[in-house]
Coordinates of C-alpha atoms in Angstrom, one line a residue:
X1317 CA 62.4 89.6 66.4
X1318 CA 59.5 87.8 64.5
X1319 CA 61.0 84.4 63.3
X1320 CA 60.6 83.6 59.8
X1321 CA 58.5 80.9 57.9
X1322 CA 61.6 79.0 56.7
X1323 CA 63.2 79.0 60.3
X1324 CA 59.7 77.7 61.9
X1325 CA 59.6 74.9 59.6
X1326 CA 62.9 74.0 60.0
X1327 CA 63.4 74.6 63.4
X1328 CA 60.2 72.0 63.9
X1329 CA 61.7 69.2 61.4
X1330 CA 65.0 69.3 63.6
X1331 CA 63.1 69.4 67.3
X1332 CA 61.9 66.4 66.2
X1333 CA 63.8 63.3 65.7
X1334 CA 64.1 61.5 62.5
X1335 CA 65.3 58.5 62.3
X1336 CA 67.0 56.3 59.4
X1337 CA 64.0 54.3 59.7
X1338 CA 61.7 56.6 59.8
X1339 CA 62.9 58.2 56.9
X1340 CA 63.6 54.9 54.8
X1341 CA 59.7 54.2 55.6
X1342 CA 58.7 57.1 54.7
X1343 CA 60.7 57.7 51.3
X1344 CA 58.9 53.9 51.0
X1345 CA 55.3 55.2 51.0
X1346 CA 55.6 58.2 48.9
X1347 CA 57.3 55.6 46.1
X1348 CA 53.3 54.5 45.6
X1349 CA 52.3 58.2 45.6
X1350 CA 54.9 59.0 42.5
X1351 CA 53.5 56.3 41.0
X1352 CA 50.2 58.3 41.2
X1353 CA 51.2 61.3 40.1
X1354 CA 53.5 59.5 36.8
X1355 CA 50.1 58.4 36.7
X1356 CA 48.6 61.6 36.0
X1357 CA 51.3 63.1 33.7
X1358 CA 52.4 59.8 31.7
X1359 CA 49.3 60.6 29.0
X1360 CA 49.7 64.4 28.5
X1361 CA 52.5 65.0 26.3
X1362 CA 52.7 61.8 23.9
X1363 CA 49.2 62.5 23.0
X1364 CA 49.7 63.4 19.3
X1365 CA 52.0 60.2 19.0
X1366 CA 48.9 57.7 20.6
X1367 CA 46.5 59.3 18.2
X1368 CA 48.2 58.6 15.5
X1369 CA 49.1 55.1 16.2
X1370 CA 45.0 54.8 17.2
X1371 CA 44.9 56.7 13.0
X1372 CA 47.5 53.6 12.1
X1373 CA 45.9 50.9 13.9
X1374 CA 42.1 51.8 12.9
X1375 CA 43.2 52.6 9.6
X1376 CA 41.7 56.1 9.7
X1377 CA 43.2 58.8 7.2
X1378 CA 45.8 61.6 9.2
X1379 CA 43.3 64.5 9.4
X1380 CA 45.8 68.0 8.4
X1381 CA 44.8 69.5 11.3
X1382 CA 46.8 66.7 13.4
X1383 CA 49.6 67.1 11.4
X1384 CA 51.9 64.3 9.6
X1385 CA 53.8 61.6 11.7
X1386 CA 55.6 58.7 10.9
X1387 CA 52.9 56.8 10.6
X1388 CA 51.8 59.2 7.8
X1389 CA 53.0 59.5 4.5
X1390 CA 56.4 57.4 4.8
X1391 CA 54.9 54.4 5.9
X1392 CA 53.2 53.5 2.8
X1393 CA 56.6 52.2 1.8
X1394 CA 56.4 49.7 4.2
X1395 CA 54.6 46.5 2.4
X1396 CA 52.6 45.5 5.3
X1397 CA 51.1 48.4 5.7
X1398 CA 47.9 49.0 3.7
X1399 CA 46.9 52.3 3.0
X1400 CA 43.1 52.9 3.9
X1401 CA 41.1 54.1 0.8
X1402 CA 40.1 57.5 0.5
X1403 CA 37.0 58.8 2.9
X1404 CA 34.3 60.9 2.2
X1405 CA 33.5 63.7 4.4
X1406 CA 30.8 62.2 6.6
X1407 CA 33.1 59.0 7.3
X1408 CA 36.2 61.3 7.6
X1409 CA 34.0 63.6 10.6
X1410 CA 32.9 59.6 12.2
X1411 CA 36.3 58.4 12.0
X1412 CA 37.6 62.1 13.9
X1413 CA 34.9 61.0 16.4
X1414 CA 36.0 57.8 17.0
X1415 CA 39.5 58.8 17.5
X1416 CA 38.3 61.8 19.7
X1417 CA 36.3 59.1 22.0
X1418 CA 38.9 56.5 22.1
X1419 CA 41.1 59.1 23.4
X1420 CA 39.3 60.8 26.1
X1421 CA 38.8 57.3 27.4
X1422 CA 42.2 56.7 27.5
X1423 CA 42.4 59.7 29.6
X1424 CA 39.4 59.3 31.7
X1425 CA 39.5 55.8 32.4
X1426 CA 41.9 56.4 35.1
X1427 CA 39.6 58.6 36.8
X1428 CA 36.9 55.9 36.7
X1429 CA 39.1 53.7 38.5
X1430 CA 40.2 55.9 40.7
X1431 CA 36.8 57.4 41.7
X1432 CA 35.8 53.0 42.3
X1433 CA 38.8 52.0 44.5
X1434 CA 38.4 55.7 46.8
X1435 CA 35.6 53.8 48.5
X1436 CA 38.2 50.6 49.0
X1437 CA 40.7 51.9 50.4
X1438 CA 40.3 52.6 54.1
X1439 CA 38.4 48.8 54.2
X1440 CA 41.7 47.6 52.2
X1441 CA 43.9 48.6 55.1
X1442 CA 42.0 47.8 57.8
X1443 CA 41.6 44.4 56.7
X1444 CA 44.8 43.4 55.6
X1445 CA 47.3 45.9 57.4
X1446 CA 48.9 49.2 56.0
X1447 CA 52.1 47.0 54.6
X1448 CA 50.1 44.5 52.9
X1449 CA 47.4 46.5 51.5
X1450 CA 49.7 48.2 49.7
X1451 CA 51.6 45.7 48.2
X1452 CA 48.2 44.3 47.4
X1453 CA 47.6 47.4 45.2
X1454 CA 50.8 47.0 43.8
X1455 CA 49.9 44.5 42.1
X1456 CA 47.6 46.6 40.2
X1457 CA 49.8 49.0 39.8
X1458 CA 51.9 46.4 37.7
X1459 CA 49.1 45.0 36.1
X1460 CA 48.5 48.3 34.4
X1461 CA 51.8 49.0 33.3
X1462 CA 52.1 45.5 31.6
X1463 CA 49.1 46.0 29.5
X1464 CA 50.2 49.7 28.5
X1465 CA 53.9 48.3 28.5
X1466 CA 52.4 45.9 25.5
X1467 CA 49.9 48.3 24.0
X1468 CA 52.1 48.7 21.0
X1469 CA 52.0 44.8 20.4
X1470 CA 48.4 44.3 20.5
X1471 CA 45.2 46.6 20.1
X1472 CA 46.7 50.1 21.6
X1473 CA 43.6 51.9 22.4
X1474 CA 41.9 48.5 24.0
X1475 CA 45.0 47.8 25.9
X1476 CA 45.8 52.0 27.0
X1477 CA 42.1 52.4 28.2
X1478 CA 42.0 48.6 30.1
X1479 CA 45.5 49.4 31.7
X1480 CA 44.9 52.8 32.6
X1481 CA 41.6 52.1 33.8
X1482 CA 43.1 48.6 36.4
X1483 CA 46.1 51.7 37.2
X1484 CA 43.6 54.3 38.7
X1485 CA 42.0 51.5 40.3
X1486 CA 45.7 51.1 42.0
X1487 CA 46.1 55.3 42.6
X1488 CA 42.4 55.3 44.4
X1489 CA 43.7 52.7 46.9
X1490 CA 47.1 54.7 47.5
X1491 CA 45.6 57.7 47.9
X1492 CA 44.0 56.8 51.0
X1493 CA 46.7 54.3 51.8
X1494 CA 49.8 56.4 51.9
X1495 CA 48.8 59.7 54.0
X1496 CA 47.2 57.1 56.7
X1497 CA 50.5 55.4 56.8
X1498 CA 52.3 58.2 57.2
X1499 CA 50.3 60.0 59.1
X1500 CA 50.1 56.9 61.7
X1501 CA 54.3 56.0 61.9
X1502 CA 54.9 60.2 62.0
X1503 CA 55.4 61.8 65.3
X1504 CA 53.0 64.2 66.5
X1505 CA 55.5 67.4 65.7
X1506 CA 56.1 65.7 62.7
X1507 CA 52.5 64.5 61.1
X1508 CA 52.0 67.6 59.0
X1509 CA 55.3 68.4 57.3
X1510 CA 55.8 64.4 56.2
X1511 CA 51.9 64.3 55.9
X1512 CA 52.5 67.0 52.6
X1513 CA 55.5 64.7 51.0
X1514 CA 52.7 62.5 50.1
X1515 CA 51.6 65.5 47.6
X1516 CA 55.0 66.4 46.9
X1517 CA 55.6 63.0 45.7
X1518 CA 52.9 63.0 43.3
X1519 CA 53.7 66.4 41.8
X1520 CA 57.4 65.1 41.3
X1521 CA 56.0 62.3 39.2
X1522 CA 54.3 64.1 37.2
X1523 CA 57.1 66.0 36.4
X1524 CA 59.2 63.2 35.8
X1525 CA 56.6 62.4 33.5
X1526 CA 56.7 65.0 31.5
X1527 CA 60.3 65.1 31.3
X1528 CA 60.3 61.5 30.1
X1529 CA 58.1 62.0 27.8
X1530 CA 60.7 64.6 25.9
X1531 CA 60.5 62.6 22.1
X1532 CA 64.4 62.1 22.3
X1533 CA 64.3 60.4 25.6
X1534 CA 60.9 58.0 25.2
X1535 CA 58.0 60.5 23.5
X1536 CA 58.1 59.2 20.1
X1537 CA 56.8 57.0 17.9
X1538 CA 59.3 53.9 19.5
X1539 CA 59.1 54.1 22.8
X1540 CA 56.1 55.3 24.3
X1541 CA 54.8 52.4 25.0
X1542 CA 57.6 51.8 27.5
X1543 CA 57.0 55.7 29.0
X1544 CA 53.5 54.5 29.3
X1545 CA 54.6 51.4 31.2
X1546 CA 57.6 52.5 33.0
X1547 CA 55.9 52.6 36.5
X1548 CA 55.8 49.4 37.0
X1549 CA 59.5 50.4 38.3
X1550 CA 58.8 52.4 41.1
X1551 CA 55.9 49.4 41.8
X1552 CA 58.7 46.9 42.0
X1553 CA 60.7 48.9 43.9
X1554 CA 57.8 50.0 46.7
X1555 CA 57.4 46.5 46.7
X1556 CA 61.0 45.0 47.7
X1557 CA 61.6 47.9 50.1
X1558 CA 57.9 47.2 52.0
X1559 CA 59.0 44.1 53.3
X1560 CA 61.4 45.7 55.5
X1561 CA 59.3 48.5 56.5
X1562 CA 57.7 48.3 60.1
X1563 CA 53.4 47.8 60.2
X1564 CA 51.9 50.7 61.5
X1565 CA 52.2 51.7 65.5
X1566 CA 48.4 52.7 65.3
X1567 CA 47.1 49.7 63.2
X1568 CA 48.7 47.7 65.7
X1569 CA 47.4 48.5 68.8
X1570 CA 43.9 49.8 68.2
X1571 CA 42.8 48.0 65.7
X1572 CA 44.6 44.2 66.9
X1573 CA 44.9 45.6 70.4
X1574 CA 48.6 44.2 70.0
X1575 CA 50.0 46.2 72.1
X1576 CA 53.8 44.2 72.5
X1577 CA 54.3 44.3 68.6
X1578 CA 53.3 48.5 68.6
X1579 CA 55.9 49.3 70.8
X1580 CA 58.3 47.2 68.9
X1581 CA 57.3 48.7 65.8
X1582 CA 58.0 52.5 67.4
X1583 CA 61.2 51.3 69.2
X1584 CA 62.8 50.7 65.9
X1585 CA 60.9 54.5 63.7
X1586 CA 61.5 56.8 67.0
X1587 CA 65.0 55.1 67.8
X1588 CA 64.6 54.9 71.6
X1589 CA 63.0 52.7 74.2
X1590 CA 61.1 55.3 75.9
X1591 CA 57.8 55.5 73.2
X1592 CA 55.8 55.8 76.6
X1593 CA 54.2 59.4 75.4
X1594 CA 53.3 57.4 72.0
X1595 CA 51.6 54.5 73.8
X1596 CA 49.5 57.2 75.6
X1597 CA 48.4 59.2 73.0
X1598 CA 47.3 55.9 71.2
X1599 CA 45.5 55.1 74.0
X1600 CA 43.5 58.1 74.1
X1601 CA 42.8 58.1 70.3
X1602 CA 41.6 54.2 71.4
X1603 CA 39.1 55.6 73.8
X1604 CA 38.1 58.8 72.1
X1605 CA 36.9 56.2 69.4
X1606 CA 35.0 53.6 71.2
X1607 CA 32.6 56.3 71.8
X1608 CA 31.8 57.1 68.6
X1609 CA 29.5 55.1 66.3
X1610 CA 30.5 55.4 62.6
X1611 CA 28.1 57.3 60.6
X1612 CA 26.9 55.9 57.0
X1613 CA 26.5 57.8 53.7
X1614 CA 22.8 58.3 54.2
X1615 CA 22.9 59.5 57.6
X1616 CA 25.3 62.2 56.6
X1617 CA 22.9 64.0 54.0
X1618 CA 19.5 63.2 57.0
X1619 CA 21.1 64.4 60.2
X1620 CA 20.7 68.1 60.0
X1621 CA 23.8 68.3 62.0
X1622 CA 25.8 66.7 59.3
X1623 CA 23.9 67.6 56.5
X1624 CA 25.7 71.7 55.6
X1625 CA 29.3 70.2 56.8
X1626 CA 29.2 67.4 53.8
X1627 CA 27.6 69.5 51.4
X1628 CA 30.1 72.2 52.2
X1629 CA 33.0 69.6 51.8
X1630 CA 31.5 68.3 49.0
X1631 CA 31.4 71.9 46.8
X1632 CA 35.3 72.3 47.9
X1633 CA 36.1 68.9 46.2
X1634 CA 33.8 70.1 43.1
X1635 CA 35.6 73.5 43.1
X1636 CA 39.1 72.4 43.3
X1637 CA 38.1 69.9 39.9
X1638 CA 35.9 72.0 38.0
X1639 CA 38.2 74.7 38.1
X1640 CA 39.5 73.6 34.8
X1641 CA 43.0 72.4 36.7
X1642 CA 43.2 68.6 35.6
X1643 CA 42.3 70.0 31.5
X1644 CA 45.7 71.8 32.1
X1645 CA 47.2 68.8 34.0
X1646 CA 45.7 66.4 31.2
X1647 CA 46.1 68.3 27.6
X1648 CA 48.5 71.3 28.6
X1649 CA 50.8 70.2 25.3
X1650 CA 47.9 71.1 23.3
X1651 CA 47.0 74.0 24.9
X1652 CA 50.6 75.2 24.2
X1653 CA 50.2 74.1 20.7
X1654 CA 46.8 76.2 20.3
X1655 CA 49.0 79.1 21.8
X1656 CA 51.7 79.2 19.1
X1657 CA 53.7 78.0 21.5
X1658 CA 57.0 76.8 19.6
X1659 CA 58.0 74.0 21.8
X1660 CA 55.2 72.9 23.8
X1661 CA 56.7 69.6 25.6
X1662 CA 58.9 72.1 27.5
X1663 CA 56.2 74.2 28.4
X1664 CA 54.2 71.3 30.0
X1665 CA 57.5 70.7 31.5
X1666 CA 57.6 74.1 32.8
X1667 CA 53.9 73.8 34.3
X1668 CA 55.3 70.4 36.4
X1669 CA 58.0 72.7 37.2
X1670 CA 55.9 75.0 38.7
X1671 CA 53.5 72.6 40.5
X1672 CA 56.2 71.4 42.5
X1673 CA 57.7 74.6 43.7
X1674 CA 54.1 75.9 44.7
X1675 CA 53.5 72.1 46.2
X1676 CA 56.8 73.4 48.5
X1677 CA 55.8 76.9 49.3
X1678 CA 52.2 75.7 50.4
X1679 CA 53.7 73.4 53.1
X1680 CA 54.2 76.8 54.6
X1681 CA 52.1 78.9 53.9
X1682 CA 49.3 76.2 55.1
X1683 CA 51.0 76.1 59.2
X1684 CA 50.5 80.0 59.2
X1685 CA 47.1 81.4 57.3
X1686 CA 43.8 80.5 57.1
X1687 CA 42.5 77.5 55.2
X1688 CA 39.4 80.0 54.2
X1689 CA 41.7 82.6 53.5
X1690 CA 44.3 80.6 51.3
X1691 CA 41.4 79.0 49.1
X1692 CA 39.2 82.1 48.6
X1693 CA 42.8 83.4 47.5
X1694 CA 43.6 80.6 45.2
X1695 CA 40.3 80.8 43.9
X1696 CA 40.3 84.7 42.9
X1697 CA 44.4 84.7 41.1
X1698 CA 42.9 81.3 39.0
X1699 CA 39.7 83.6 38.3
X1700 CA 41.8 86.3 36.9
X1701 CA 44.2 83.3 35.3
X1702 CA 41.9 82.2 33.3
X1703 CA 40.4 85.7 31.9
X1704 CA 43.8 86.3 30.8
X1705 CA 44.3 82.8 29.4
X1706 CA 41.6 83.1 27.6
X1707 CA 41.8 86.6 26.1
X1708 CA 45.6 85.2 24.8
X1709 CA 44.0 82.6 23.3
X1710 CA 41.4 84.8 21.0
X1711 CA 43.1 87.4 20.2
X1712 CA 46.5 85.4 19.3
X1713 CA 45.9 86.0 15.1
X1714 CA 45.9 89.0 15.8
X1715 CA 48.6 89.2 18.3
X1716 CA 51.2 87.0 18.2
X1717 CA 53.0 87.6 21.8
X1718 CA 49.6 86.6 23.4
X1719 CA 51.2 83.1 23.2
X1720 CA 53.6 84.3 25.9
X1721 CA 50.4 85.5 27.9
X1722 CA 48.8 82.6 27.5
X1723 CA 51.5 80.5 28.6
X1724 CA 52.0 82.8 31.9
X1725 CA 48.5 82.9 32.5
X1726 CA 48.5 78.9 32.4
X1727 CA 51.9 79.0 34.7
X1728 CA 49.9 81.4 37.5
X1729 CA 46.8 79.5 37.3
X1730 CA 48.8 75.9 38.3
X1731 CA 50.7 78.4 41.3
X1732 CA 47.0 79.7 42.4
X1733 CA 45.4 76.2 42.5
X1734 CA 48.6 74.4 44.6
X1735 CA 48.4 77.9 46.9
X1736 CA 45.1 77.1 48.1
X1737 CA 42.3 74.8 46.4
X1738 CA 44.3 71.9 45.9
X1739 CA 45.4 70.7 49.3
X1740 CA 42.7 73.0 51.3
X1741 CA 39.7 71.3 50.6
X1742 CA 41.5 67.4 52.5
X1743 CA 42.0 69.9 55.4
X1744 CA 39.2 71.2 55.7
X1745 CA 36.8 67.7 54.8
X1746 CA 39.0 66.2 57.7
X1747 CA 38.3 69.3 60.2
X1748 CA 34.4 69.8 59.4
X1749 CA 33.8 66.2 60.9
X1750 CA 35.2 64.6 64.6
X1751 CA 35.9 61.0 64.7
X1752 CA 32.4 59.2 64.0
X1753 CA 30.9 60.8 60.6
X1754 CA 34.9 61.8 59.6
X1755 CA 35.6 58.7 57.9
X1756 CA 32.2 58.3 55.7
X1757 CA 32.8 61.9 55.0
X1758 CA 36.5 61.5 53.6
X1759 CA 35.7 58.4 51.5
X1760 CA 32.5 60.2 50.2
X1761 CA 34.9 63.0 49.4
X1762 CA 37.2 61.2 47.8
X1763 CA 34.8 59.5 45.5
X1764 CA 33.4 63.2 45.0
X1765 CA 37.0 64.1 43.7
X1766 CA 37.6 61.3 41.4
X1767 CA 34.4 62.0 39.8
X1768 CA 34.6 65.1 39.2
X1769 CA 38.0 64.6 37.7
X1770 CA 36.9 61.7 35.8
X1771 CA 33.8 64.5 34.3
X1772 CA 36.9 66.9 33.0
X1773 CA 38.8 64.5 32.0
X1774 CA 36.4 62.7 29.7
X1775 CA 34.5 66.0 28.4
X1776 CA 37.0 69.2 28.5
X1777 CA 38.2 67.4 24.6
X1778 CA 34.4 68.2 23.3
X1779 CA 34.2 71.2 25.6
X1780 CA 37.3 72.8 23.9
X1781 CA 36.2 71.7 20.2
X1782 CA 32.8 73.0 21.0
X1783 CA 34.0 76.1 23.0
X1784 CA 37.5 76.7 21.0
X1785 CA 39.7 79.9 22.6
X1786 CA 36.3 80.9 24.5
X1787 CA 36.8 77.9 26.4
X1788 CA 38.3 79.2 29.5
X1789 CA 35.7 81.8 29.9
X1790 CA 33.5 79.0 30.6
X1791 CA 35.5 77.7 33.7
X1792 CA 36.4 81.1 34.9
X1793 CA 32.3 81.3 35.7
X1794 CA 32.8 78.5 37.4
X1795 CA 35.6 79.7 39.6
X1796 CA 34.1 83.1 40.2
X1797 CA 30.2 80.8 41.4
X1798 CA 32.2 78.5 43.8
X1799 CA 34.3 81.8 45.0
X1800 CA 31.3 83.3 45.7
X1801 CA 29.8 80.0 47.3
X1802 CA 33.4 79.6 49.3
X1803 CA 32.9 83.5 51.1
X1804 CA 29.5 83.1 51.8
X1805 CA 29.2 79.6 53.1
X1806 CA 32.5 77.8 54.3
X1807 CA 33.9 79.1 57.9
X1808 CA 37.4 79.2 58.9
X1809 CA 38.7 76.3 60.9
X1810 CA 42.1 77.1 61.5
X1811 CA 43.2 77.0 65.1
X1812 CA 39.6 76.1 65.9
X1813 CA 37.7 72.6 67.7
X1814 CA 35.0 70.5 66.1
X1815 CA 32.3 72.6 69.0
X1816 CA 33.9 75.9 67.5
X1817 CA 33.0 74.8 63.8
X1818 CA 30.1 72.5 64.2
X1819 CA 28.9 76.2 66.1
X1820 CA 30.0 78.4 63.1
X1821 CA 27.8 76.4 60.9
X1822 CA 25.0 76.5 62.9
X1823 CA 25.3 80.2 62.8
X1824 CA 25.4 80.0 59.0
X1825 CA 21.9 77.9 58.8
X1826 CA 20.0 79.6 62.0
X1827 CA 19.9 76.3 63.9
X1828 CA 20.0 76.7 67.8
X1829 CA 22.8 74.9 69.8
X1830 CA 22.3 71.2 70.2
X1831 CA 22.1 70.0 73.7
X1832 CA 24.6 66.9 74.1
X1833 CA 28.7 67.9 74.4
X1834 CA 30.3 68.3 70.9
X1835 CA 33.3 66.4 70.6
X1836 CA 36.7 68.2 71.2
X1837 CA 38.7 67.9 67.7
X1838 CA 42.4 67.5 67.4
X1839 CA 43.9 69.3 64.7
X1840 CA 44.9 66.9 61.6
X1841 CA 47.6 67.8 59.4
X1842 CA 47.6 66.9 55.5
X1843 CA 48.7 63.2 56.0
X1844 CA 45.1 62.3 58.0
X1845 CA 43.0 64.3 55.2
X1846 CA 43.5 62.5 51.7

């Protein structure tokens, strides 16, 4: 009888032995990626409570359509406040603009670190070691949280935009970090399933996130500024528990050609002497890459070999961002708000909810279908999603349950994106490119990513003031061009080697075979790809 998904994954993670040590330096590195995804969720549901202490601080007049805080009528009982004289209409629409600007910054900062450090990373942990690097970028990590941790003390929006800005500086280094870390102490059996924790961790930090951010626990007017700094714990703790974490086997022996301290290092994660089949297989990796010359950013777009691969790579990484995912990640309480919906914290709450179950099923779903498949997939159900989305949003005065539309629309479209676009695309980069052009190609990815996150993030505001309910329309056209992009131009490459792919995209562009050997690809799980 066919075996089921859940019994294959589980009957791997037992076949293979884990460790206590393996498992306390793995629960280690994923500490750096929760802090990356509290990151990403920390700024979405306070937002009303920041713009109106930007209002307070700037001494611009609450527009109506924010609503009243505290910092609204009752604090002109409070002598040292000074209540700003009445605007007219032009400098009322300037001062909106100002606070509209100041805002997206503080959300798109992050992204512009971020899309600086992607390059860093890689160089960072080569240089320094996997351990240290990462307590090197700790240290931005706690940086950040200081200066949002004492925004409230000082000038908010300078401080929130400074701090995010030095924290995504701290998230582009771990994201590169943490899966090569993992991936590289894993075992073989292993290296995909605790390869996908990485993402799992970051989904579970933003929905810690959003559930700190509730207003009775530390959303409100008192303490968000400590919700806003409260990663520095997890960067404290990441940085106690690294010092008794083991240096990476791989790092170790090709990279120092020590070999003596490797096997000491896999002694102590595998729990055995015998790490003979380990030493080998490092070995090989050693050799396979000594033939290979590293390929630079230009050469990528001039060799016609490489040129289709990276441009393919690079349209997954602009499809999985322009989707419209990370305006939902970013402003989903507002979106909720727009919707009628009553409680929109909790509906936020809900979308985290369901980004880490869908996180969960994708582990599985990845091992077994296509990468192709899963993504055109994804694609199509976030296509529809945000048809429907959209249609609840316009026709809510006329209707009022389209707010429960809306809101299921929004919960689909989050299950659609972690389905398929957003861990395919790392997969895939990793698998268009063998062991010469692959890391150029992932960095040039990740920069790719972070950019086109930092674009959303800083415009989607004025897109949905300028666009209103309509504004979903706009990024299902976008979904339904990179779908059609995704059918036509990207091959499969499940199950397949670099000769089998680098052929099928020679198929795609008419080019004849080239004459040298292609190099045989191993297949990378998602711990090598991000």
């Amino acid at each position: 009888m066919k075996e089921s998904l859940f019994y294959l994954f589980f009957n791997e993670t037992f076949y293979a032995q884990i460790t206590g040590a393996l498992a306390f330096t793995v629960f280690t590195a994923v500490l750096g990626s929760f802090q990356f995804g509290y990151d990403i969720g920390v700024i979405n549901a306070p937002q009303e409570v920041i713009i109106s202490h930007y209002q307070h601080i700037l001494g611009v007049e609450l527009d109506d359509r924010r609503g009243t805080s505290n910092y609204g009528v009752n604090s002109t009982n409070s002598p040292f406040i000074i209540t700003p004289a009445p605007q007219t209409d032009r400098e009322a629409a300037g001062s909106a603009q100002l606070i509209t600007v100041l805002w997206s910054l503080s959300v798109s900062s992050f992204a512009v670190g971020g899309m600086v450090a992607s390059f860093f990373g890689g160089w960072l942990g080569d240089k320094f070691g996997r351990i240290k690097a990462m307590l090197a970028a700790n240290s931005l990590s706690l940086t950040g949280a200081l200066l949002m941790g004492c925004s409230k003390l000082g000038p908010s929006h300078i401080l929130i935009i400074a701090g995010r800005t030095i924290s995504g500086f701290y998230c582009g280094l771990i994201s590169g970090l943490v899966p090569m870390y993992i991936g590289e102490i894993a075992p073989t059996t292993l290296r995909g399933a605790l390869g996908t924790l990485h993402q799992l961790a970051i989904v579970t930090g933003i929905l810690i996130s959003q559930i700190a951010s509730l207003s009775f626990i530390l959303g409100n007017q008192d303490r968000w500024h400590i919700l806003l700094g409260l990663s520095a714990v997890p960067a404290l703790l990441q940085s106690l528990l690294l010092l008794f974490c083991p240096e990476s086997p791989r790092y170790l022996y090709i990279k120092l050609e020590e070999e003596v301290k490797a096997k000491k290092c896999l002694k102590r994660l595998r729990g055995t002497d015998d790490v003979t089949k380990d030493i080998n297989e490092m070995k090989k990796e050693k050799e396979e890459a000594s033939t290979e010359q590293k390929v630079s950013v230009i050469q990528l777009f001039t060799d016609s070999s490489y040129r289709q691969p990276i441009i393919v790579a690079l349209m997954l990484h602009m499809a999985q961002q322009f989707s419209g995912i990370n305006g939902i990640f970013y402003y989903s309480t507002s979106i909720f708000q727009t919707a009628g919906v009553s409680q929109p914290v909790y509906a936020t709450i809900g979308v985290g909810a369901v980004n880490l179950i869908f996180t969960a099923v994708s582990v599985l779903l990845v091992e077994k279908a296509g990468r192709r498949s899963l993504f055109l997939a994804g694609m199509i159900g976030m296509f529809f999603c945000a048809i429907i989305m959209s249609l609840g949003l316009v026709l809510l005065d006329k209707f009022a349950w389209m707010s429960y539309v809306s809101m299921t629309a929004i919960f689909l479209f989050v299950s659609f994106f972690e389905i398929g676009p957003g861990p395919i695309p790392w997969f895939m980069v990793a698998e268009f490119f063998s062991q010469g052009p692959r890391p150029t190609a992932l960095a040039l990815a990740a920069f790719s990513n972070w950019f086109c996150n930092f674009i959303v993030a800083l415009c989607f505001q004025y897109i949905t003031d300028f666009c209103g309910p309509y504004v979903f329309f706009l990024f299902a056209g976008i979904v339904l061009a990179f779908t059609l992009f995704t059918f036509f131009k990207v091959p499969e490459t499940k199950g397949k080697s670099f000769e089998e792919i680098a052929a099928e995209f020679r198929k795609k562009r008419g080019a004849a075979p080239p004459s040298k050997a292609a190099v045989q690809m191993e297949f990378l799980g998602a711990s090598e790809t991000a």
